[in-house]
């Protein structure tokens, strides 16, 4: 099936085990009338210091196995005072030291600038993967706040709404600012650009 017809179908499969990510994506893509289905395949996560490489490699592997138009998303938290750590290692760092560990590392650090970056990579069985990037600047809070969202949401204050952590926002509010929503909007515009 040529790429143009795949684009017109406006149903894409999101390979992820993270239902928070899936719900964020569902809300953003609905703005563009693109339906998204959750594909619970365990996406391969290579170790690389570049999240774009990670996303592209894992989407190619998922498409190889499932033969569907699939996208994956890879993200990371980059803290300036920690020279970009945890960055591409965010998932491992979250599982090991967690948000409290990051707050400990940031104890007495005044400049708390950080950003989240996201890469959405889309692929079908015919073409090489296409990727879309998003990023949001902000600061690491002094303490955890909020009980929504996931991962480092309770300690991230986006610069454009600095009084609330991502974990204090609804999905739609987080989607106004987030790295993932930005990457997904670029993806949705590209999907629709041909129709
Ligand atoms: P992943 O490899 O894309 O799943 O993301 C790596 C880690 O970064 C996740 O385990 C989360 O801890 C963190 N992360 C990624 N995106 C977000 C987000 O939107 N909010 C909070 N934490 C995130």
Tab-separated table of C-alpha atoms and ligand atoms in Angstrom:
chain	number	residue	atom	x	y	z
A	1	UNK	CA	0.000	0.000	0.000
A	2	UNK	CA	1.542	3.361	-0.964
A	3	UNK	CA	2.311	5.845	1.806
A	4	UNK	CA	-0.386	8.253	0.533
A	5	UNK	CA	-3.173	5.717	1.139
A	6	UNK	CA	-1.808	4.866	4.551
A	7	UNK	CA	-1.878	8.523	5.445
A	8	UNK	CA	-5.497	8.835	4.312
A	9	UNK	CA	-6.622	6.009	6.586
A	10	UNK	CA	-5.861	8.192	9.591
A	11	UNK	CA	-5.552	5.237	11.933
A	12	UNK	CA	-2.140	4.698	13.371
A	13	UNK	CA	-0.830	2.213	15.908
A	14	UNK	CA	1.121	3.440	18.925
A	15	UNK	CA	3.508	0.760	20.197
A	16	UNK	CA	3.908	1.495	23.888
A	17	UNK	CA	3.418	-0.104	27.262
A	18	UNK	CA	2.732	3.299	28.818
A	19	UNK	CA	-0.992	4.101	29.031
A	20	UNK	CA	-0.293	7.695	30.117
A	21	UNK	CA	1.619	8.279	26.894
A	22	UNK	CA	-1.154	6.583	24.949
A	23	UNK	CA	-3.838	8.818	26.476
A	24	UNK	CA	-1.793	11.953	25.841
A	25	UNK	CA	-1.340	10.874	22.207
A	26	UNK	CA	-5.026	9.996	21.812
A	27	UNK	CA	-6.050	13.500	22.912
A	28	UNK	CA	-3.546	15.286	20.650
A	29	UNK	CA	-4.240	13.187	17.560
A	30	UNK	CA	-8.010	13.580	18.037
A	31	UNK	CA	-7.482	17.331	17.413
A	32	UNK	CA	-6.512	16.258	13.868
A	33	UNK	CA	-9.142	13.510	13.474
A	34	UNK	CA	-6.470	10.852	13.558
A	35	UNK	CA	-7.461	7.699	15.442
A	36	UNK	CA	-4.821	5.892	17.425
A	37	UNK	CA	-4.808	2.275	18.522
A	38	UNK	CA	-2.690	0.948	21.353
A	39	UNK	CA	-0.305	-1.788	20.255
A	40	UNK	CA	1.034	-3.536	23.286
A	41	UNK	CA	4.169	-4.955	21.726
A	42	UNK	CA	7.261	-4.673	23.829
A	43	UNK	CA	9.226	-2.211	21.727
A	44	UNK	CA	12.920	-2.901	21.563
A	45	UNK	CA	14.822	-0.202	23.486
A	46	UNK	CA	18.412	-0.017	22.381
A	47	UNK	CA	20.909	1.813	24.569
A	48	UNK	CA	22.073	4.911	22.712
A	49	UNK	CA	22.854	8.463	23.764
A	50	UNK	CA	20.509	9.822	21.100
A	51	UNK	CA	16.755	9.456	21.611
A	52	UNK	CA	16.084	9.796	17.878
A	53	UNK	CA	18.216	6.711	17.163
A	54	UNK	CA	16.410	4.837	19.925
A	55	UNK	CA	12.972	5.732	18.522
A	56	UNK	CA	13.861	4.967	14.894
A	57	UNK	CA	15.433	1.616	15.703
A	58	UNK	CA	12.552	0.511	17.881
A	59	UNK	CA	9.856	1.516	15.364
A	60	UNK	CA	11.605	-0.370	12.550
A	61	UNK	CA	11.759	-3.451	14.719
A	62	UNK	CA	8.061	-3.176	15.672
A	63	UNK	CA	7.030	-2.756	11.999
A	64	UNK	CA	9.173	-5.730	11.016
A	65	UNK	CA	7.227	-7.866	13.492
A	66	UNK	CA	3.706	-6.485	13.013
A	67	UNK	CA	3.567	-5.118	9.436
A	68	UNK	CA	1.351	-2.175	10.415
A	69	UNK	CA	1.745	1.622	10.237
A	70	UNK	CA	3.269	2.112	13.685
A	71	UNK	CA	4.727	4.957	15.708
A	72	UNK	CA	6.760	4.899	18.877
A	73	UNK	CA	7.814	7.753	21.112
A	74	UNK	CA	10.985	8.136	23.101
A	75	UNK	CA	11.529	10.907	25.607
A	76	UNK	CA	13.979	12.075	28.211
A	77	UNK	CA	14.504	14.658	30.938
A	78	UNK	CA	17.687	16.720	30.506
A	79	UNK	CA	18.825	18.675	33.582
A	80	UNK	CA	21.296	21.514	32.902
A	81	UNK	CA	23.030	21.378	36.304
A	82	UNK	CA	23.611	17.631	35.798
A	83	UNK	CA	25.091	18.129	32.300
A	84	UNK	CA	21.989	16.765	30.621
A	85	UNK	CA	21.561	13.745	32.915
A	86	UNK	CA	19.432	11.592	32.943
A	87	UNK	CA	18.664	12.306	29.230
A	88	UNK	CA	18.557	9.064	27.238
A	89	UNK	CA	18.901	7.104	30.491
A	90	UNK	CA	15.715	8.617	31.984
A	91	UNK	CA	13.818	5.368	32.042
A	92	UNK	CA	16.533	3.515	33.967
A	93	UNK	CA	17.099	6.471	36.293
A	94	UNK	CA	13.371	6.749	37.004
A	95	UNK	CA	13.210	3.038	37.864
A	96	UNK	CA	16.265	3.199	40.109
A	97	UNK	CA	16.610	6.542	41.945
A	98	UNK	CA	13.255	8.036	40.846
A	99	UNK	CA	12.051	11.599	41.311
A	100	UNK	CA	13.364	11.679	44.885
A	101	UNK	CA	16.827	10.742	43.656
A	102	UNK	CA	16.794	13.629	41.187
A	103	UNK	CA	15.632	16.001	43.952
A	104	UNK	CA	18.509	14.764	46.117
A	105	UNK	CA	21.035	15.397	43.339
A	106	UNK	CA	19.557	18.895	42.992
A	107	UNK	CA	19.714	19.684	46.709
A	108	UNK	CA	21.103	23.200	47.128
A	109	UNK	CA	21.371	23.682	43.370
A	110	UNK	CA	20.012	27.136	42.542
A	111	UNK	CA	19.876	27.014	38.754
A	112	UNK	CA	17.270	24.331	38.215
A	113	UNK	CA	16.745	24.631	34.448
A	114	UNK	CA	15.808	21.436	32.621
A	115	UNK	CA	13.957	20.327	29.547
A	116	UNK	CA	12.001	17.364	28.326
A	117	UNK	CA	12.650	16.182	24.770
A	118	UNK	CA	10.515	13.831	22.732
A	119	UNK	CA	10.952	12.040	19.432
A	120	UNK	CA	8.018	10.408	17.657
A	121	UNK	CA	9.125	7.940	14.978
A	122	UNK	CA	6.658	6.588	12.430
A	123	UNK	CA	7.207	3.776	9.963
A	124	UNK	CA	5.343	1.392	7.709
A	125	UNK	CA	6.741	-1.638	5.997
A	126	UNK	CA	7.498	0.225	2.770
A	127	UNK	CA	9.477	3.298	3.764
A	128	UNK	CA	12.256	4.264	6.113
A	129	UNK	CA	11.180	5.829	9.426
A	130	UNK	CA	10.254	9.488	9.698
A	131	UNK	CA	10.792	11.338	12.961
A	132	UNK	CA	9.311	14.416	14.644
A	133	UNK	CA	10.763	16.242	17.630
A	134	UNK	CA	9.377	18.305	20.479
A	135	UNK	CA	10.868	19.965	23.515
A	136	UNK	CA	9.736	21.949	26.556
A	137	UNK	CA	11.892	24.089	28.827
A	138	UNK	CA	11.260	24.388	32.511
A	139	UNK	CA	12.694	23.902	35.984
A	140	UNK	CA	13.016	21.136	38.523
A	141	UNK	CA	10.750	21.949	41.465
A	142	UNK	CA	11.940	21.921	45.097
A	143	UNK	CA	9.542	19.102	46.012
A	144	UNK	CA	7.173	16.630	44.363
A	145	UNK	CA	3.731	18.051	43.639
A	146	UNK	CA	0.615	16.584	42.028
A	147	UNK	CA	-0.684	13.093	41.458
A	148	UNK	CA	-1.523	13.019	37.759
A	149	UNK	CA	0.667	11.946	34.861
A	150	UNK	CA	3.728	9.740	35.256
A	151	UNK	CA	7.501	9.621	35.578
A	152	UNK	CA	9.124	12.934	36.403
A	153	UNK	CA	5.870	14.922	36.017
A	154	UNK	CA	5.675	15.750	39.773
A	155	UNK	CA	9.003	17.619	39.694
A	156	UNK	CA	8.788	19.456	36.353
A	157	UNK	CA	7.561	23.081	36.137
A	158	UNK	CA	7.217	24.189	32.495
A	159	UNK	CA	8.502	27.735	31.867
A	160	UNK	CA	5.215	28.815	30.276
A	161	UNK	CA	3.184	27.758	33.319
A	162	UNK	CA	5.730	27.841	36.147
A	163	UNK	CA	3.282	27.575	39.069
A	164	UNK	CA	2.157	24.045	38.286
A	165	UNK	CA	4.061	20.816	37.808
A	166	UNK	CA	2.983	18.566	34.933
A	167	UNK	CA	1.525	16.251	37.589
A	168	UNK	CA	-0.856	19.011	38.726
A	169	UNK	CA	-2.277	19.420	35.211
A	170	UNK	CA	-5.022	17.588	33.359
A	171	UNK	CA	-3.948	15.697	30.230
A	172	UNK	CA	-5.232	18.514	28.030
A	173	UNK	CA	-3.361	21.159	29.980
A	174	UNK	CA	-0.120	19.164	29.915
A	175	UNK	CA	-0.681	18.779	26.161
A	176	UNK	CA	-0.670	22.574	25.772
A	177	UNK	CA	2.982	22.619	26.820
A	178	UNK	CA	4.536	19.198	26.605
A	179	UNK	CA	7.401	17.931	24.490
A	180	UNK	CA	5.345	14.891	23.448
A	181	UNK	CA	2.326	16.962	22.322
A	182	UNK	CA	4.622	19.139	20.197
A	183	UNK	CA	6.199	16.150	18.475
A	184	UNK	CA	2.770	14.543	17.994
A	185	UNK	CA	1.301	17.703	16.434
A	186	UNK	CA	4.137	17.772	13.889
A	187	UNK	CA	3.456	14.104	13.181
A	188	UNK	CA	-0.307	14.668	12.787
A	189	UNK	CA	0.247	17.620	10.429
A	190	UNK	CA	2.567	15.493	8.321
A	191	UNK	CA	0.040	12.625	8.247
A	192	UNK	CA	-2.644	15.011	7.041
A	193	UNK	CA	-0.451	17.041	4.730
A	194	UNK	CA	-1.246	14.754	1.841
A	195	UNK	CA	-5.021	14.567	2.187
B	1	LIG	P1	10.712	6.634	27.655
B	1	LIG	O1	11.986	5.887	27.435
B	1	LIG	O2	10.313	7.476	26.491
B	1	LIG	O3	9.583	5.811	28.159
B	1	LIG	O4	10.956	7.720	28.768
B	1	LIG	C1	11.990	7.605	29.678
B	1	LIG	C2	11.577	8.112	31.026
B	1	LIG	O5	11.499	9.532	30.965
B	1	LIG	C3	10.229	7.629	31.508
B	1	LIG	O6	10.358	6.454	32.265
B	1	LIG	C4	9.794	8.746	32.397
B	1	LIG	O7	10.282	8.542	33.675
B	1	LIG	C5	10.469	9.965	31.787
B	1	LIG	N1	9.521	10.713	30.976
B	1	LIG	C6	9.375	10.710	29.626
B	1	LIG	N2	8.371	11.508	29.264
B	1	LIG	C7	7.863	12.010	30.388
B	1	LIG	C8	6.795	12.888	30.655
B	1	LIG	O8	6.048	13.353	29.791
B	1	LIG	N3	6.606	13.184	31.957
B	1	LIG	C9	7.368	12.682	32.948
B	1	LIG	N4	8.362	11.843	32.762
B	1	LIG	C10	8.606	11.509	31.483
